[in-house]
């Protein structure tokens, strides 16, 4: 299970890195810059952004939803706070 989790996190981070490189959505690069300017390391900021992306993936996979860019961007705006973390049983830092 831990190998699956590590792989999933690595995949999320790869997606975030691609979003930053492509500037799509632009809000991801903006969020990275905002978090860096408030004292977070690049790695920490990328992990936070990956958590916001995970919310969307969780909804798509568990609620037969579809990816919602506006909700993803709204979750990026809340970072580093993650009010939605309890809803998906997100364990940060473990």
Coordinates of N, CA and C in Angstrom, one line a residue:
X1 N 0.8 -1.2 0.0 CA 0.0 0.0 0.0 C 0.9 1.3 0.0
X2 N 2.0 1.2 0.8 CA 2.8 2.4 0.8 C 3.5 2.7 -0.5
X3 N 3.9 1.6 -1.3 CA 4.4 1.8 -2.6 C 3.4 2.4 -3.5
X4 N 2.1 2.0 -3.4 CA 1.1 2.6 -4.2 C 0.9 4.1 -3.9
X5 N 0.9 4.4 -2.6 CA 0.8 5.8 -2.2 C 1.9 6.6 -2.7
X6 N 3.2 6.1 -2.5 CA 4.3 6.9 -3.0 C 4.3 7.1 -4.5
X7 N 3.8 6.1 -5.2 CA 3.7 6.2 -6.7 C 2.6 7.2 -7.0
X8 N 1.5 7.2 -6.3 CA 0.4 8.2 -6.6 C 0.9 9.6 -6.3
X9 N 1.6 9.8 -5.2 CA 2.1 11.1 -4.9 C 3.1 11.6 -5.9
X10 N 4.0 10.7 -6.4 CA 4.9 11.1 -7.4 C 4.2 11.4 -8.7
X11 N 3.1 10.7 -9.0 CA 2.3 11.0 -10.2 C 1.7 12.4 -10.1
X12 N 1.1 12.7 -8.9 CA 0.5 14.0 -8.7 C 1.5 15.1 -8.9
X13 N 2.7 14.9 -8.3 CA 3.8 15.9 -8.4 C 4.2 16.1 -9.8
X14 N 4.3 15.0 -10.6 CA 4.6 15.1 -12.0 C 3.6 15.9 -12.8
X15 N 2.3 15.7 -12.5 CA 1.3 16.5 -13.1 C 1.4 18.0 -12.8
X16 N 1.6 18.3 -11.5 CA 1.8 19.7 -11.1 C 3.0 20.3 -11.8
X17 N 4.1 19.6 -11.8 CA 5.3 20.1 -12.5 C 5.0 20.4 -14.0
X18 N 4.2 19.5 -14.6 CA 3.8 19.7 -16.0 C 2.9 21.0 -16.2
X19 N 2.0 21.1 -15.2 CA 1.1 22.3 -15.3 C 1.9 23.6 -15.1
X20 N 2.9 23.6 -14.3 CA 3.8 24.7 -14.1 C 4.6 25.0 -15.4
X21 N 5.2 24.0 -15.9 CA 6.0 24.2 -17.1 C 5.1 24.7 -18.3
X22 N 3.9 24.2 -18.4 CA 3.0 24.5 -19.5 C 2.2 25.8 -19.2
X23 N 2.3 26.3 -18.0 CA 1.5 27.5 -17.5 C 0.0 27.2 -17.8
X24 N -0.4 26.0 -17.5 CA -1.8 25.6 -17.8 C -2.2 24.6 -16.7
X25 N -3.1 25.0 -15.8 CA -3.7 26.3 -15.7 C -2.7 27.3 -15.1
X26 N -2.8 28.5 -15.5 CA -1.9 29.6 -15.0 C -1.9 29.7 -13.5
X27 N -3.1 29.5 -12.9 CA -3.2 29.6 -11.4 C -2.3 28.7 -10.6
X28 N -1.8 27.6 -11.2 CA -0.9 26.7 -10.6 C 0.5 27.4 -10.4
X29 N 1.0 28.0 -11.4 CA 2.3 28.8 -11.3 C 2.1 30.0 -10.4
X30 N 1.0 30.6 -10.4 CA 0.7 31.8 -9.5 C 0.7 31.3 -8.1
X31 N 0.1 30.1 -7.8 CA 0.1 29.6 -6.5 C 1.4 29.2 -6.0
X32 N 2.2 28.6 -6.9 CA 3.6 28.3 -6.5 C 4.4 29.5 -6.1
X33 N 4.2 30.6 -6.9 CA 4.9 31.8 -6.6 C 4.5 32.4 -5.2
X34 N 3.1 32.4 -5.0 CA 2.6 32.9 -3.8 C 3.1 32.2 -2.6
X35 N 3.1 30.8 -2.6 CA 3.5 30.0 -1.5 C 5.0 30.2 -1.3
X36 N 5.8 30.3 -2.3 CA 7.2 30.6 -2.2 C 7.5 31.9 -1.5
X37 N 6.7 32.9 -1.9 CA 6.9 34.3 -1.3 C 6.5 34.3 0.2
X38 N 5.7 33.3 0.6 CA 5.3 33.3 2.0 C 6.1 32.4 2.8
X39 N 7.2 31.9 2.2 CA 8.2 31.2 3.0 C 8.3 29.6 2.8
X40 N 7.4 29.1 2.0 CA 7.5 27.7 1.8 C 8.5 27.3 0.8
X41 N 9.2 26.2 1.0 CA 10.1 25.7 0.0 C 9.4 25.3 -1.3
X42 N 10.1 25.2 -2.4 CA 9.5 24.8 -3.6 C 8.8 23.4 -3.5
X43 N 9.6 22.5 -2.9 CA 9.0 21.1 -2.7 C 7.7 21.2 -1.8
X44 N 7.7 22.0 -0.8 CA 6.5 22.1 0.1 C 5.4 22.7 -0.7
X45 N 5.6 23.7 -1.5 CA 4.6 24.3 -2.3 C 4.0 23.4 -3.3
X46 N 4.9 22.6 -4.0 CA 4.4 21.6 -5.0 C 3.6 20.6 -4.3
X47 N 3.9 20.1 -3.1 CA 3.1 19.1 -2.4 C 1.8 19.7 -2.0
X48 N 1.7 21.0 -1.6 CA 0.4 21.6 -1.3 C -0.5 21.6 -2.6
X49 N 0.1 22.0 -3.7 CA -0.6 22.1 -4.9 C -1.1 20.7 -5.3
X50 N -0.3 19.7 -5.2 CA -0.7 18.4 -5.5 C -1.9 17.9 -4.6
X51 N -1.9 18.4 -3.4 CA -3.1 18.1 -2.5 C -4.4 18.7 -3.1
X52 N -4.3 19.9 -3.6 CA -5.4 20.6 -4.2 C -5.9 19.8 -5.4
X53 N -4.9 19.3 -6.2 CA -5.2 18.5 -7.4 C -5.9 17.2 -7.0
X54 N -5.4 16.6 -5.9 CA -6.0 15.3 -5.4 C -7.5 15.5 -5.1
X55 N -7.9 16.6 -4.6 CA -9.3 16.8 -4.3 C -10.1 16.6 -5.6
X56 N -9.7 17.1 -6.7 CA -10.4 17.0 -8.0 C -10.4 15.5 -8.4
X57 N -9.2 14.9 -8.3 CA -9.1 13.5 -8.7 C -10.0 12.6 -7.8
X58 N -10.0 12.9 -6.6 CA -10.9 12.2 -5.6 C -12.4 12.3 -6.0
X59 N -12.8 13.5 -6.4 CA -14.2 13.7 -6.8 C -14.5 12.9 -8.0
X60 N -13.6 13.0 -9.0 CA -13.8 12.3 -10.3 C -14.0 10.8 -10.1
X61 N -13.0 10.3 -9.3 CA -13.0 8.8 -9.1 C -14.1 8.3 -8.1
X62 N -14.4 9.0 -7.1 CA -15.3 8.5 -6.1 C -16.8 9.0 -6.2
X63 N -17.0 10.0 -7.0 CA -18.3 10.5 -7.1 C -18.8 10.6 -8.6
X64 N -18.1 9.9 -9.4 CA -18.4 9.9 -10.9 C -18.6 11.4 -11.3
X65 N -17.7 12.2 -10.8 CA -17.8 13.6 -11.2 C -16.9 13.9 -12.4
X66 N -16.7 15.1 -12.7 CA -15.8 15.5 -13.8 C -14.9 16.6 -13.2
X67 N -13.7 16.7 -13.8 CA -12.8 17.7 -13.4 C -13.4 19.1 -13.5
X68 N -13.3 19.9 -12.4 CA -13.8 21.2 -12.4 C -12.7 22.2 -12.1
X69 N -12.3 22.9 -13.2 CA -11.2 23.8 -13.1 C -11.5 24.9 -12.1
X70 N -12.7 25.4 -12.0 CA -13.0 26.5 -11.1 C -12.8 26.1 -9.6
X71 N -13.2 24.8 -9.3 CA -13.1 24.3 -8.0 C -11.6 24.1 -7.7
X72 N -10.8 23.5 -8.6 CA -9.4 23.3 -8.4 C -8.7 24.7 -8.1
X73 N -9.1 25.7 -8.9 CA -8.5 27.0 -8.7 C -8.9 27.6 -7.3
X74 N -10.1 27.4 -6.9 CA -10.6 27.9 -5.6 C -9.8 27.1 -4.5
X75 N -9.6 25.9 -4.7 CA -8.8 25.1 -3.7 C -7.3 25.6 -3.7
X76 N -6.8 26.0 -4.8 CA -5.4 26.5 -4.9 C -5.4 27.9 -4.1
X77 N -6.5 28.6 -4.2 CA -6.5 29.9 -3.5 C -6.5 29.8 -1.9
X78 N -7.0 28.6 -1.4 CA -7.0 28.4 0.0 C -5.7 28.0 0.6
X79 N -4.8 27.5 -0.3 CA -3.5 27.0 0.2 C -2.7 28.1 0.9
X80 N -2.0 27.8 2.0 CA -1.7 26.5 2.5 C -2.8 25.8 3.4
X81 N -3.9 26.6 3.7 CA -5.0 26.0 4.4 C -5.7 25.0 3.5
X82 N -6.2 23.9 4.1 CA -6.8 22.8 3.3 C -8.1 22.4 4.0
X83 N -9.1 23.3 4.0 CA -10.4 23.0 4.7 C -11.1 21.7 4.2
X84 N -10.7 21.2 3.0 CA -11.3 20.0 2.5 C -10.6 18.8 2.8
X85 N -9.5 18.8 3.5 CA -8.6 17.7 3.8 C -9.4 16.6 4.6
X86 N -10.2 17.0 5.6 CA -10.9 16.0 6.4 C -11.9 15.2 5.5
X87 N -12.5 15.9 4.5 CA -13.5 15.3 3.7 C -12.9 14.1 2.9
X88 N -11.6 14.1 2.6 CA -11.1 13.0 1.8 C -10.0 12.2 2.6
X89 N -10.1 12.4 4.0 CA -9.2 11.7 4.9 C -7.7 11.9 4.4
X90 N -7.3 13.1 4.2 CA -6.0 13.4 3.7 C -5.1 13.5 4.9
X91 N -4.0 12.7 4.9 CA -3.0 12.7 5.9 C -1.8 13.4 5.4
X92 N -1.6 14.6 5.9 CA -0.4 15.4 5.5 C 0.7 15.1 6.4
X93 N 1.9 14.9 5.8 CA 3.1 14.7 6.6 C 3.3 13.3 7.1
X94 N 2.6 12.3 6.7 CA 2.8 11.0 7.2 C 3.4 10.1 6.1

